């Protein structure tokens, strides 16, 4: 009798079709500089940034149960690191992005040690206080314009690529690559042992703990990983904007409220949710942009309605009704010995 | 003497922070709900007072007679109609729904009143001072705020431990299922707690609006001050919350004295220092 009388399979026909469609969409998006105009490229870059931010927040809140409302701390930190590293340390702008991620992760370690002392809702507001501290510290940096902020010097902008068109293409591809890399890493993380632990924590923290999951450790790893990714996205967003100020870089509405609404509307606790939510968010924004403050008011109302009447979000409803999945995440136990095992047991 | 003045001002501001905190602490204690829109409700109360004083031509203090009951009614309706649906084991729904409310209130006020800074006019009361000693004078208005804060905290304490109301709150807080078995209607108890919380918010909002400029965007910072006062003072201890508010107010006043840019930072750093050194707060709850 061979040891493996069953094995665990991730992929099936549905996820194979889903992944193929996803790959085709990626190829089309990678070619966007040849078929899309300047405004479309800028819009797509923003969409990629929000997909990345929402996926990271989804990992943090949807899987690890760490409902943070202070992720703007890392967006702003990444943005300020981009400006600081390129202006004062002559780091090439494209290298500043991974470096910002690394420093963001390092900064998250002491922050985690503090805010992990707070539970549940108080954890949420604690992370917000940390973000406020980061914002106030950033406005004390006189060399980067203090409270009013500064622009990225032309010499550094030119270092990305000499011509404006090429620069836009490069930033676009980096935005796409970063979003895909973050999605890919989250997928790998969720398929690893950590993923099993995270799914267990998502479903029932107490049960996970009693089954031997080191909950505190898993949460810490996820918090630091998320900080790293969020700081990189922050650096990228402000590489597009080329101008920084503490209020813009540490905005709770832009980098946390919208991200939470996107994740909840799309479907929290599922990898596809943030992608669906971002598409809905931008579609609403394009349609209702003229309404100004009323648009945000409606967004808040939609998020409340979804949370109360469809808490699994749009993708959750799709999964329940149609049983689709794009990303091969669902584990299926197959109770037949793999083909090579049969062959071996016959000899 | 200059420093004494700074500290006295800090203590008086701290009273206001303790009032922000009391409403927050109350509903967390009773139903484990943190209202992210708490600060925005403070601002909403300030705008209500603005409308009331302007339409009726009365002063800010008489306007309390309308604003406080109105806020309590809003609180009761909000809890019955919306927030009771969010309560449960999952902490995301209450957080997200109150976050949504925060965005709705902010942008609704922005749409109605624009982003301009406003202030309630209190006439002679605004400038009246009490000369304690030469060099140290206390504004009557800040003093009134502080006395109001102490009265609110003392009143809540009495209500919690001496009345049937308070017994219902504590019973529901300890075990909602058993409280329900004993004949309490939890939905009603929670709604009363929210009404009480927003009544305190109404008072705090009007007092804030007389003392400082306000605009639709200042809510979240008030939420944070209230939250910091709760944690510094220790969860579940109302007098501790007053001490926490005072500690925060004094820290901010000292920070501002050293460098105007350090006012808020000094408060936040004091909070983080307490969290690092004594995560249970300075005066943790004494059961009894």
Coordinates of C-alpha atoms in Angstrom, one line a residue:
Chain A
X1 CA 0.0 0.0 0.0
X2 CA 1.5 3.3 -1.0
X3 CA 1.4 6.2 1.4
X4 CA -0.6 8.4 -1.1
X5 CA -4.1 7.1 -1.4
X6 CA -5.3 10.7 -1.9
X7 CA -3.8 13.9 -3.1
X8 CA -4.9 17.6 -2.9
X9 CA -5.7 19.3 -6.2
X10 CA -6.1 23.0 -6.7
X11 CA -7.0 23.3 -10.4
X12 CA -10.1 22.1 -12.2
X13 CA -11.8 23.0 -15.4
X14 CA -13.5 26.1 -14.1
X15 CA -10.3 27.6 -12.7
X16 CA -8.4 26.5 -15.9
X17 CA -10.9 28.5 -18.0
X18 CA -10.8 31.4 -15.5
X19 CA -7.0 31.5 -15.4
X20 CA -6.8 31.3 -19.3
X21 CA -9.2 34.3 -19.5
X22 CA -7.1 36.1 -16.9
X23 CA -3.9 35.5 -18.8
X24 CA -5.5 36.7 -22.0
X25 CA -6.6 39.9 -20.3
X26 CA -3.1 40.4 -18.9
X27 CA -1.6 40.1 -22.4
X28 CA -4.1 42.6 -23.7
X29 CA -3.3 44.9 -20.8
X30 CA 0.5 44.6 -21.3
X31 CA 0.0 45.7 -24.9
X32 CA -2.2 48.7 -23.8
X33 CA 0.5 51.3 -24.7
X34 CA -0.2 50.4 -28.3
X35 CA -3.9 50.5 -28.2
X36 CA -4.9 52.9 -25.5
X37 CA -4.6 56.7 -25.2
X38 CA -2.8 58.7 -22.6
X39 CA -5.8 59.2 -20.4
X40 CA -6.8 55.5 -20.6
X41 CA -3.3 54.5 -19.6
X42 CA -3.5 56.8 -16.6
X43 CA -6.9 55.4 -15.6
X44 CA -5.6 51.8 -15.9
X45 CA -2.6 52.6 -13.7
X46 CA -5.0 53.9 -11.0
X47 CA -7.0 50.7 -11.4
X48 CA -3.9 48.5 -11.0
X49 CA -2.9 50.5 -7.9
X50 CA -6.3 50.0 -6.3
X51 CA -6.4 46.3 -7.2
X52 CA -3.1 45.9 -5.4
X53 CA -4.1 48.0 -2.4
X54 CA -7.5 46.2 -2.1
X55 CA -5.9 42.8 -2.5
X56 CA -3.4 43.5 0.3
X57 CA -6.1 44.9 2.6
X58 CA -8.3 41.9 1.8
X59 CA -5.4 39.6 2.8
X60 CA -5.0 41.6 6.0
X61 CA -8.7 41.9 7.0
X62 CA -10.4 39.2 5.0
X63 CA -8.1 36.4 5.9
X64 CA -6.0 37.4 8.9
X65 CA -8.8 39.2 10.6
X66 CA -6.7 42.3 11.1
X67 CA -9.1 45.1 10.3
X68 CA -6.8 48.0 9.8
X69 CA -8.0 51.5 9.0
X70 CA -4.4 52.8 9.0
X71 CA -2.9 51.4 5.8
X72 CA -2.5 55.0 4.5
X73 CA 0.5 54.9 6.9
X74 CA 2.4 52.7 4.5
X75 CA 1.1 54.3 1.3
X76 CA 2.4 57.6 2.6
X77 CA 5.6 56.1 4.0
X78 CA 6.3 54.5 0.6
X79 CA 5.6 57.8 -1.2
X80 CA 7.8 59.8 1.1
X81 CA 10.6 57.2 0.8
X82 CA 10.4 57.5 -3.0
X83 CA 10.9 61.2 -2.7
X84 CA 13.5 61.0 0.1
X85 CA 15.6 58.2 -1.4
X86 CA 15.7 59.8 -4.9
X87 CA 16.3 63.3 -3.8
X88 CA 18.7 62.9 -0.9
X89 CA 20.4 59.5 -1.6
X90 CA 20.5 59.6 -5.4
X91 CA 18.7 56.2 -5.6
X92 CA 17.4 55.6 -9.2
X93 CA 13.6 56.1 -9.0
X94 CA 12.8 52.5 -10.2
X95 CA 15.0 51.1 -7.5
X96 CA 13.4 53.3 -4.9
X97 CA 10.2 51.3 -5.2
X98 CA 11.5 47.9 -3.9
X99 CA 13.6 49.7 -1.4
X100 CA 10.5 51.6 -0.1
X101 CA 8.9 48.2 0.3
X102 CA 11.8 46.8 2.3
X103 CA 11.9 49.8 4.6
X104 CA 8.1 49.7 4.9
X105 CA 8.3 46.1 6.1
X106 CA 11.0 47.0 8.6
X107 CA 8.9 49.9 9.9
X108 CA 5.9 47.6 10.3
X109 CA 7.8 45.4 12.8
X110 CA 7.8 47.9 15.8
X111 CA 4.4 49.2 14.7
X112 CA 3.0 45.7 14.9
X113 CA 4.5 45.2 18.4
X114 CA 2.5 48.3 19.5
X115 CA -0.8 48.0 17.7
X116 CA -1.1 44.2 18.2
X117 CA -1.7 45.0 21.9
X118 CA -5.1 46.4 20.9
X119 CA -8.0 44.0 20.0
X120 CA -10.6 44.1 17.3
X121 CA -12.1 47.6 16.8
X122 CA -9.5 49.2 19.0
X123 CA -6.8 47.7 16.8
X124 CA -8.5 49.5 13.9
X125 CA -8.4 52.9 15.4
X126 CA -4.9 52.3 16.8
X127 CA -3.6 51.7 13.3
X128 CA -5.2 55.0 12.4
X129 CA -3.3 56.8 15.2
X130 CA -0.1 55.4 13.8
X131 CA -0.9 56.7 10.4
X132 CA -1.6 60.1 11.9
X133 CA 1.8 60.0 13.6
X134 CA 3.4 59.2 10.3
X135 CA 1.6 62.1 8.6
X136 CA 2.5 64.6 11.3
X137 CA 6.2 63.4 11.2
X138 CA 6.2 63.8 7.4
X139 CA 4.9 67.4 7.7
X140 CA 7.9 68.1 10.0
X141 CA 10.4 67.2 7.2
X142 CA 11.2 70.7 6.0
X143 CA 13.5 69.4 3.2
X144 CA 10.4 67.8 1.6
X145 CA 8.3 70.9 1.9
X146 CA 6.9 70.4 5.4
X147 CA 3.1 70.6 5.5
X148 CA 2.7 71.9 1.9
X149 CA 4.8 69.2 0.2
X150 CA 7.0 69.2 -2.8
X151 CA 7.4 68.1 -6.4
X152 CA 9.8 65.5 -7.8
X153 CA 12.7 67.4 -9.4
X154 CA 12.9 67.2 -13.2
X155 CA 16.3 65.5 -13.2
X156 CA 14.9 62.6 -11.3
X157 CA 11.8 62.4 -13.5
X158 CA 14.1 62.2 -16.6
X159 CA 16.1 59.4 -15.0
X160 CA 13.0 57.1 -15.4
X161 CA 13.2 57.4 -19.2
X162 CA 14.2 60.4 -21.3
X163 CA 11.0 60.9 -23.3
X164 CA 7.6 61.7 -21.8
X165 CA 5.9 58.9 -23.8
X166 CA 8.5 56.3 -22.9
X167 CA 8.3 57.4 -19.2
X168 CA 4.5 56.9 -19.2
X169 CA 4.9 53.5 -20.8
X170 CA 7.5 52.5 -18.2
X171 CA 5.4 53.6 -15.2
X172 CA 2.4 51.9 -16.8
X173 CA 4.2 48.6 -17.1
X174 CA 5.6 48.8 -13.6
X175 CA 2.1 49.5 -12.2
X176 CA 0.8 46.4 -14.1
X177 CA 3.8 44.3 -13.0
X178 CA 3.5 45.3 -9.4
X179 CA -0.3 44.5 -9.3
X180 CA 0.3 41.1 -10.9
X181 CA 3.3 40.4 -8.6
X182 CA 1.2 41.2 -5.5
X183 CA -1.7 39.1 -6.7
X184 CA 0.7 36.3 -7.5
X185 CA 2.4 36.4 -4.2
X186 CA -0.9 36.5 -2.3
X187 CA -2.0 33.4 -4.4
X188 CA 1.2 31.6 -3.5
X189 CA 0.9 32.6 0.1
X190 CA -2.7 31.3 0.3
X191 CA -1.7 28.0 -1.4
X192 CA 1.2 27.5 1.1
X193 CA 0.9 26.2 4.7
X194 CA 0.4 29.8 5.8
X195 CA -2.6 29.9 3.4
X196 CA -4.2 27.0 5.1
X197 CA -3.6 28.6 8.5
X198 CA -5.0 31.9 7.2
X199 CA -8.2 30.3 5.8
X200 CA -8.6 28.6 9.2
X201 CA -8.2 31.9 11.0
X202 CA -10.7 33.5 8.6
X203 CA -13.3 30.9 9.3
X204 CA -12.8 30.5 13.0
X205 CA -9.9 31.9 15.0
X206 CA -10.5 29.9 18.1
X207 CA -10.7 26.6 16.2
X208 CA -7.6 27.5 14.3
X209 CA -5.7 28.1 17.5
X210 CA -6.9 24.8 19.0
X211 CA -5.7 23.0 16.0
X212 CA -2.2 24.2 16.5
X213 CA -2.0 27.3 14.3
X214 CA 0.3 29.9 15.7
X215 CA -2.2 32.7 15.2
X216 CA -0.1 35.5 16.5
X217 CA 2.9 34.6 14.2
X218 CA 0.7 34.2 11.1
X219 CA -0.9 37.6 11.7
X220 CA 2.5 39.2 12.3
X221 CA 3.8 37.8 9.0
X222 CA 0.8 38.9 7.1
X223 CA 0.9 42.4 8.6
X224 CA 4.6 42.9 7.7
X225 CA 4.1 41.5 4.2
X226 CA 1.1 43.8 3.6
X227 CA 3.1 46.8 4.8
X228 CA 5.8 45.9 2.3
X229 CA 3.4 45.7 -0.6
X230 CA 1.4 48.7 0.4
X231 CA 4.6 50.9 0.7
X232 CA 5.7 49.8 -2.8
X233 CA 2.2 50.7 -4.2
X234 CA 2.4 54.0 -2.4
X235 CA 5.8 54.8 -4.0
X236 CA 4.4 53.9 -7.4
X237 CA 1.3 56.0 -7.0
X238 CA 3.4 59.1 -6.3
X239 CA 5.8 58.2 -9.1
X240 CA 2.7 58.8 -11.3
X241 CA 1.6 61.9 -9.5
X242 CA 5.1 63.4 -9.2
X243 CA 3.9 65.7 -6.4
X244 CA 3.6 64.9 -2.7
X245 CA 2.1 66.4 0.4
X246 CA 1.4 64.9 3.8
X247 CA -2.4 65.2 3.4
X248 CA -2.4 63.5 0.0
X249 CA 0.1 60.8 0.9
X250 CA -1.6 59.9 4.2
X251 CA -5.2 60.4 3.1
X252 CA -7.5 58.1 5.1
X253 CA -10.3 58.5 2.5
X254 CA -8.2 57.8 -0.6
X255 CA -6.0 54.9 0.7
X256 CA -8.2 53.3 3.3
X257 CA -11.9 54.1 3.0
X258 CA -12.1 53.6 -0.7
X259 CA -10.0 50.4 -0.4
X260 CA -12.3 49.0 2.2
X261 CA -15.4 49.9 0.2
X262 CA -13.9 48.2 -2.9
X263 CA -13.0 45.1 -1.0
X264 CA -16.4 44.8 0.7
X265 CA -18.4 45.6 -2.5
X266 CA -16.4 43.1 -4.5
X267 CA -16.3 40.4 -1.9
X268 CA -14.1 40.2 1.2
X269 CA -12.1 37.0 1.9
X270 CA -11.8 36.0 -1.7
X271 CA -9.0 36.8 -4.1
X272 CA -11.3 37.8 -6.9
X273 CA -13.3 40.2 -4.8
X274 CA -10.9 43.2 -4.8
X275 CA -10.6 43.0 -8.7
X276 CA -14.4 43.0 -9.1
X277 CA -14.8 45.7 -6.5
X278 CA -12.1 47.9 -8.2
X279 CA -13.9 47.6 -11.6
X280 CA -17.2 48.6 -10.0
X281 CA -15.6 51.4 -8.1
X282 CA -14.1 53.0 -11.2
X283 CA -17.2 52.4 -13.3
X284 CA -19.2 54.3 -10.7
X285 CA -16.6 57.0 -10.5
X286 CA -16.6 57.5 -14.3
X287 CA -20.4 57.6 -14.3
X288 CA -20.9 59.8 -11.3
X289 CA -17.8 62.0 -11.1
X290 CA -19.7 65.2 -11.7
X291 CA -21.7 64.7 -8.5
X292 CA -18.6 65.5 -6.3
X293 CA -19.4 65.0 -2.6
X294 CA -22.7 63.3 -3.4
X295 CA -20.8 60.5 -5.2
X296 CA -18.9 59.7 -2.0
X297 CA -22.1 59.8 -0.1
X298 CA -23.6 57.3 -2.4
X299 CA -20.5 55.1 -2.3
X300 CA -20.7 55.0 1.5
X301 CA -24.4 54.1 1.2
X302 CA -23.7 51.3 -1.3
X303 CA -21.0 49.9 1.0
X304 CA -23.4 49.8 3.9
X305 CA -26.2 48.1 1.9
X306 CA -23.7 45.5 0.6
X307 CA -22.3 44.8 4.0
X308 CA -25.8 44.3 5.5
X309 CA -27.6 42.5 2.8
X310 CA -24.9 40.8 0.8
X311 CA -21.9 40.5 3.2
X312 CA -19.9 38.3 0.8
X313 CA -20.0 41.0 -1.8
X314 CA -20.6 40.7 -5.6
X315 CA -18.1 37.9 -6.1
X316 CA -19.6 36.0 -3.1
X317 CA -23.0 36.1 -4.8
X318 CA -21.5 34.9 -8.1
X319 CA -19.7 32.0 -6.4
X320 CA -22.9 30.9 -4.6
X321 CA -25.1 31.1 -7.7
X322 CA -22.7 30.0 -10.4
X323 CA -19.8 28.3 -8.5
X324 CA -17.1 30.1 -10.5
X325 CA -13.5 30.7 -9.5
X326 CA -10.8 32.4 -11.4
X327 CA -7.8 31.6 -9.2
X328 CA -7.0 28.0 -8.3
X329 CA -7.3 28.3 -4.5
X330 CA -10.0 25.8 -3.5
X331 CA -8.4 22.6 -2.2
X332 CA -10.0 19.4 -3.4
X333 CA -9.1 16.0 -2.0
X334 CA -8.9 13.4 -4.7
X335 CA -9.3 9.9 -3.3
X336 CA -7.7 7.9 -6.0
X337 CA -4.0 7.0 -6.0
X338 CA -2.1 9.1 -8.7
X339 CA -1.5 7.2 -11.9
X340 CA 2.2 6.5 -11.3
X341 CA 1.4 5.0 -7.9
X342 CA -0.9 2.5 -9.6
X343 CA 1.8 1.6 -12.1
X344 CA 4.3 1.1 -9.3
X345 CA 2.0 -1.0 -7.1
X346 CA 1.3 -3.4 -10.0
X347 CA 5.0 -4.3 -10.4
Chain B
X1 CA 3.6 80.8 35.8
X2 CA 3.6 80.5 32.1
X3 CA 3.8 76.7 32.4
X4 CA 1.1 76.6 35.0
X5 CA -1.1 78.4 32.6
X6 CA -0.3 75.9 29.8
X7 CA -1.1 72.9 32.0
X8 CA -4.3 74.4 33.3
X9 CA -5.4 75.0 29.7
X10 CA -4.5 71.5 28.9
X11 CA -6.5 70.1 31.8
X12 CA -9.6 72.1 30.7
X13 CA -9.3 70.9 27.1
X14 CA -8.9 67.4 28.5
X15 CA -12.4 67.6 29.9
X16 CA -13.8 68.0 26.4
X17 CA -11.7 65.0 25.2
X18 CA -13.1 63.0 28.1
X19 CA -16.6 63.9 27.0
X20 CA -15.8 62.7 23.4
X21 CA -14.4 59.5 25.0
X22 CA -17.4 58.9 27.4
X23 CA -19.9 58.3 24.6
X24 CA -17.4 56.1 22.7
X25 CA -16.6 54.1 25.9
X26 CA -20.3 53.7 26.8
X27 CA -21.4 51.9 23.6
X28 CA -18.3 49.8 23.5
X29 CA -18.9 48.7 27.1
X30 CA -22.5 47.8 26.4
X31 CA -22.4 46.3 22.9
X32 CA -18.7 46.0 21.9
X33 CA -19.3 48.4 19.1
X34 CA -16.8 51.1 18.1
X35 CA -18.5 53.9 16.3
X36 CA -16.0 55.1 13.6
X37 CA -18.5 58.0 12.9
X38 CA -18.4 59.1 16.5
X39 CA -16.3 62.2 15.7
X40 CA -18.6 63.0 12.7
X41 CA -21.6 62.9 15.0
X42 CA -19.9 65.5 17.2
X43 CA -19.5 67.7 14.1
X44 CA -23.1 67.0 13.1
X45 CA -24.3 68.2 16.5
X46 CA -22.2 71.3 16.0
X47 CA -24.0 72.0 12.7
X48 CA -27.4 71.2 14.2
X49 CA -26.6 73.8 16.9
X50 CA -25.6 76.3 14.2
X51 CA -28.9 75.8 12.4
X52 CA -30.9 76.0 15.7
X53 CA -29.2 79.2 16.9
X54 CA -29.5 80.9 13.5
X55 CA -33.1 80.1 12.9
X56 CA -34.4 80.6 16.4
X57 CA -32.1 83.4 17.3
X58 CA -31.1 81.8 20.6
X59 CA -27.7 81.3 22.2
X60 CA -25.7 78.1 22.1
X61 CA -26.5 77.0 25.6
X62 CA -30.3 77.2 25.2
X63 CA -29.9 75.4 21.9
X64 CA -28.7 72.3 23.9
X65 CA -32.4 71.8 24.8
X66 CA -33.1 71.0 21.2
X67 CA -29.8 69.5 20.0
X68 CA -29.3 67.0 22.8
X69 CA -32.8 65.3 22.6
X70 CA -32.5 65.4 18.8
X71 CA -29.1 63.6 18.8
X72 CA -30.5 61.1 21.3
X73 CA -33.4 60.4 18.9
X74 CA -31.0 60.0 16.0
X75 CA -29.0 57.6 18.1
X76 CA -32.0 55.5 19.1
X77 CA -33.3 55.3 15.5
X78 CA -29.9 54.6 14.1
X79 CA -29.3 51.7 16.5
X80 CA -32.8 50.2 16.0
X81 CA -32.8 50.7 12.2
X82 CA -29.3 50.0 11.2
X83 CA -26.6 49.2 13.8
X84 CA -28.4 46.4 15.6
X85 CA -28.2 44.4 12.3
X86 CA -24.4 44.6 12.4
X87 CA -23.9 43.2 15.9
X88 CA -22.5 39.7 16.2
X89 CA -19.2 37.8 16.3
X90 CA -17.8 39.4 13.2
X91 CA -16.3 42.7 13.9
X92 CA -16.2 43.9 10.3
X93 CA -19.9 44.8 9.8
X94 CA -20.2 47.4 12.6
X95 CA -16.8 48.9 11.6
X96 CA -17.6 49.1 8.0
X97 CA -21.2 50.4 8.5
X98 CA -20.0 53.2 10.9
X99 CA -17.1 54.0 8.5
X100 CA -19.8 54.3 5.8
X101 CA -21.8 56.6 8.0
X102 CA -18.7 58.7 8.7
X103 CA -18.2 59.2 4.9
X104 CA -22.0 60.0 4.5
X105 CA -22.1 62.5 7.3
X106 CA -18.9 64.3 6.2
X107 CA -19.9 64.6 2.6
X108 CA -23.5 65.4 3.4
X109 CA -22.4 68.3 5.6
X110 CA -19.9 69.3 2.9
X111 CA -22.8 69.4 0.4
X112 CA -25.1 71.4 2.7
X113 CA -22.7 73.8 4.4
X114 CA -19.6 73.9 2.2
X115 CA -16.0 73.4 3.5
X116 CA -16.0 76.8 5.2
X117 CA -15.0 77.0 8.9
X118 CA -17.9 77.9 11.2
X119 CA -18.2 78.9 14.8
X120 CA -21.0 79.4 17.3
X121 CA -21.2 82.8 18.8
X122 CA -21.7 82.8 22.6
X123 CA -21.5 86.6 23.2
X124 CA -20.0 87.8 26.5
X125 CA -19.4 84.2 27.7
X126 CA -16.7 83.8 25.1
X127 CA -14.4 86.3 26.6
X128 CA -15.3 86.2 30.3
X129 CA -12.4 85.1 32.4
X130 CA -11.7 84.4 36.0
X131 CA -8.5 85.9 37.4
X132 CA -7.2 83.2 39.8
X133 CA -4.0 84.9 40.7
X134 CA -2.1 87.6 38.9
X135 CA -0.7 86.0 35.7
X136 CA -3.1 83.0 35.8
X137 CA -6.6 83.5 34.4
X138 CA -9.1 80.9 33.4
X139 CA -11.6 81.4 30.7
X140 CA -15.2 80.9 32.0
X141 CA -16.1 78.9 28.9
X142 CA -13.3 76.3 29.2
X143 CA -14.1 76.0 32.9
X144 CA -17.8 75.5 32.1
X145 CA -16.8 72.7 29.6
X146 CA -14.6 71.1 32.2
X147 CA -17.4 71.2 34.8
X148 CA -19.8 69.8 32.3
X149 CA -17.4 66.9 31.5
X150 CA -17.0 66.0 35.2
X151 CA -20.8 66.2 35.6
X152 CA -21.3 63.9 32.6
X153 CA -18.8 61.4 33.8
X154 CA -20.2 61.5 37.3
X155 CA -23.7 61.2 36.0
X156 CA -22.9 58.2 33.8
X157 CA -21.1 56.5 36.7
X158 CA -24.2 57.0 38.9
X159 CA -26.5 55.8 36.1
X160 CA -24.4 52.7 35.5
X161 CA -24.1 51.6 39.1
X162 CA -27.2 53.0 40.8
X163 CA -30.1 52.7 38.5
X164 CA -32.2 50.0 36.8
X165 CA -31.1 51.5 33.5
X166 CA -27.5 50.9 34.4
X167 CA -28.2 47.4 35.6
X168 CA -29.8 46.6 32.2
X169 CA -26.7 48.0 30.4
X170 CA -24.3 46.0 32.6
X171 CA -26.4 42.9 32.3
X172 CA -26.5 43.1 28.5
X173 CA -22.8 43.8 28.5
X174 CA -21.9 40.8 30.6
X175 CA -24.1 38.3 28.8
X176 CA -26.6 39.4 26.2
X177 CA -28.2 36.0 25.9
X178 CA -28.9 35.6 29.6
X179 CA -30.0 39.3 29.8
X180 CA -32.6 38.5 27.1
X181 CA -33.7 35.4 29.0
X182 CA -34.3 37.6 32.0
X183 CA -36.8 39.7 30.0
X184 CA -34.6 42.5 28.7
X185 CA -35.1 43.5 25.1
X186 CA -31.5 43.7 23.9
X187 CA -32.4 45.7 20.8
X188 CA -34.1 48.3 23.0
X189 CA -31.2 48.4 25.6
X190 CA -28.6 48.8 22.8
X191 CA -30.7 51.6 21.2
X192 CA -31.0 53.4 24.6
X193 CA -27.2 53.1 25.0
X194 CA -26.7 54.6 21.6
X195 CA -29.2 57.4 22.4
X196 CA -27.3 58.2 25.6
X197 CA -24.0 58.1 23.8
X198 CA -25.2 60.6 21.1
X199 CA -26.8 62.8 23.8
X200 CA -23.4 63.2 25.3
X201 CA -22.0 63.7 21.8
X202 CA -24.6 66.5 21.4
X203 CA -23.4 68.3 24.5
X204 CA -19.8 67.8 23.5
X205 CA -20.5 69.0 19.9
X206 CA -22.1 72.3 21.1
X207 CA -19.3 73.0 23.6
X208 CA -16.7 72.3 21.0
X209 CA -18.4 74.6 18.5
X210 CA -18.5 77.5 20.9
X211 CA -14.8 77.1 21.7
X212 CA -13.2 76.4 18.3
X213 CA -13.8 76.7 14.6
X214 CA -15.3 73.6 12.9
X215 CA -15.8 72.3 9.4
X216 CA -17.2 69.0 8.0
X217 CA -13.7 67.3 7.9
X218 CA -12.7 67.6 11.6
X219 CA -14.7 64.6 12.9
X220 CA -12.1 61.8 12.5
X221 CA -9.6 63.7 14.7
X222 CA -12.2 64.1 17.5
X223 CA -12.8 60.3 17.3
X224 CA -9.1 59.7 17.6
X225 CA -8.8 62.1 20.7
X226 CA -11.7 60.3 22.3
X227 CA -10.2 56.9 21.6
X228 CA -6.8 57.9 23.0
X229 CA -8.4 59.2 26.2
X230 CA -10.2 55.8 26.6
X231 CA -7.1 53.8 26.1
X232 CA -4.8 56.0 28.2
X233 CA -7.3 56.0 31.1
X234 CA -8.0 52.2 30.9
X235 CA -10.9 50.4 29.2
X236 CA -14.1 50.3 31.2
X237 CA -13.3 52.9 33.8
X238 CA -15.1 56.2 33.4
X239 CA -13.1 58.2 35.9
X240 CA -10.0 56.7 34.3
X241 CA -11.3 58.1 31.0
X242 CA -11.5 61.6 32.5
X243 CA -7.9 61.2 33.6
X244 CA -7.0 59.9 30.2
X245 CA -8.6 63.0 28.6
X246 CA -6.7 65.3 30.9
X247 CA -3.4 63.5 30.2
X248 CA -4.0 63.9 26.5
X249 CA -5.0 67.6 26.8
X250 CA -2.0 68.4 28.9
X251 CA 0.4 66.5 26.6
X252 CA -1.0 68.5 23.6
X253 CA -0.7 71.8 25.5
X254 CA 2.9 71.1 26.4
X255 CA 3.7 70.0 22.9
X256 CA 2.1 73.1 21.4
X257 CA 4.1 75.3 23.9
X258 CA 7.4 73.7 22.7
X259 CA 6.5 74.0 19.0
X260 CA 3.1 74.6 17.4
X261 CA 3.7 71.7 15.0
X262 CA 4.1 69.3 17.9
X263 CA 0.7 69.8 19.5
X264 CA -1.0 66.8 18.0
X265 CA 2.1 64.7 17.7
X266 CA 2.8 65.1 21.5
X267 CA -0.7 63.8 22.2
X268 CA -0.3 60.8 19.9
X269 CA 3.1 59.9 21.2
X270 CA 1.8 60.0 24.8
X271 CA -0.9 57.6 23.7
X272 CA 1.7 55.3 22.0
X273 CA 4.0 55.5 25.1
X274 CA 1.1 54.4 27.4
X275 CA 0.2 51.6 25.0
X276 CA 3.8 50.4 24.9
X277 CA 4.4 50.7 28.7
X278 CA 0.9 49.9 30.1
X279 CA -1.4 48.5 27.5
X280 CA -4.2 48.1 30.0
X281 CA -4.2 51.9 30.6
X282 CA -3.3 54.0 33.6
X283 CA -6.4 53.0 35.5
X284 CA -7.7 49.6 34.4
X285 CA -11.1 48.6 35.3
X286 CA -11.8 47.6 38.9
X287 CA -14.6 45.0 38.9
X288 CA -17.3 45.7 41.4

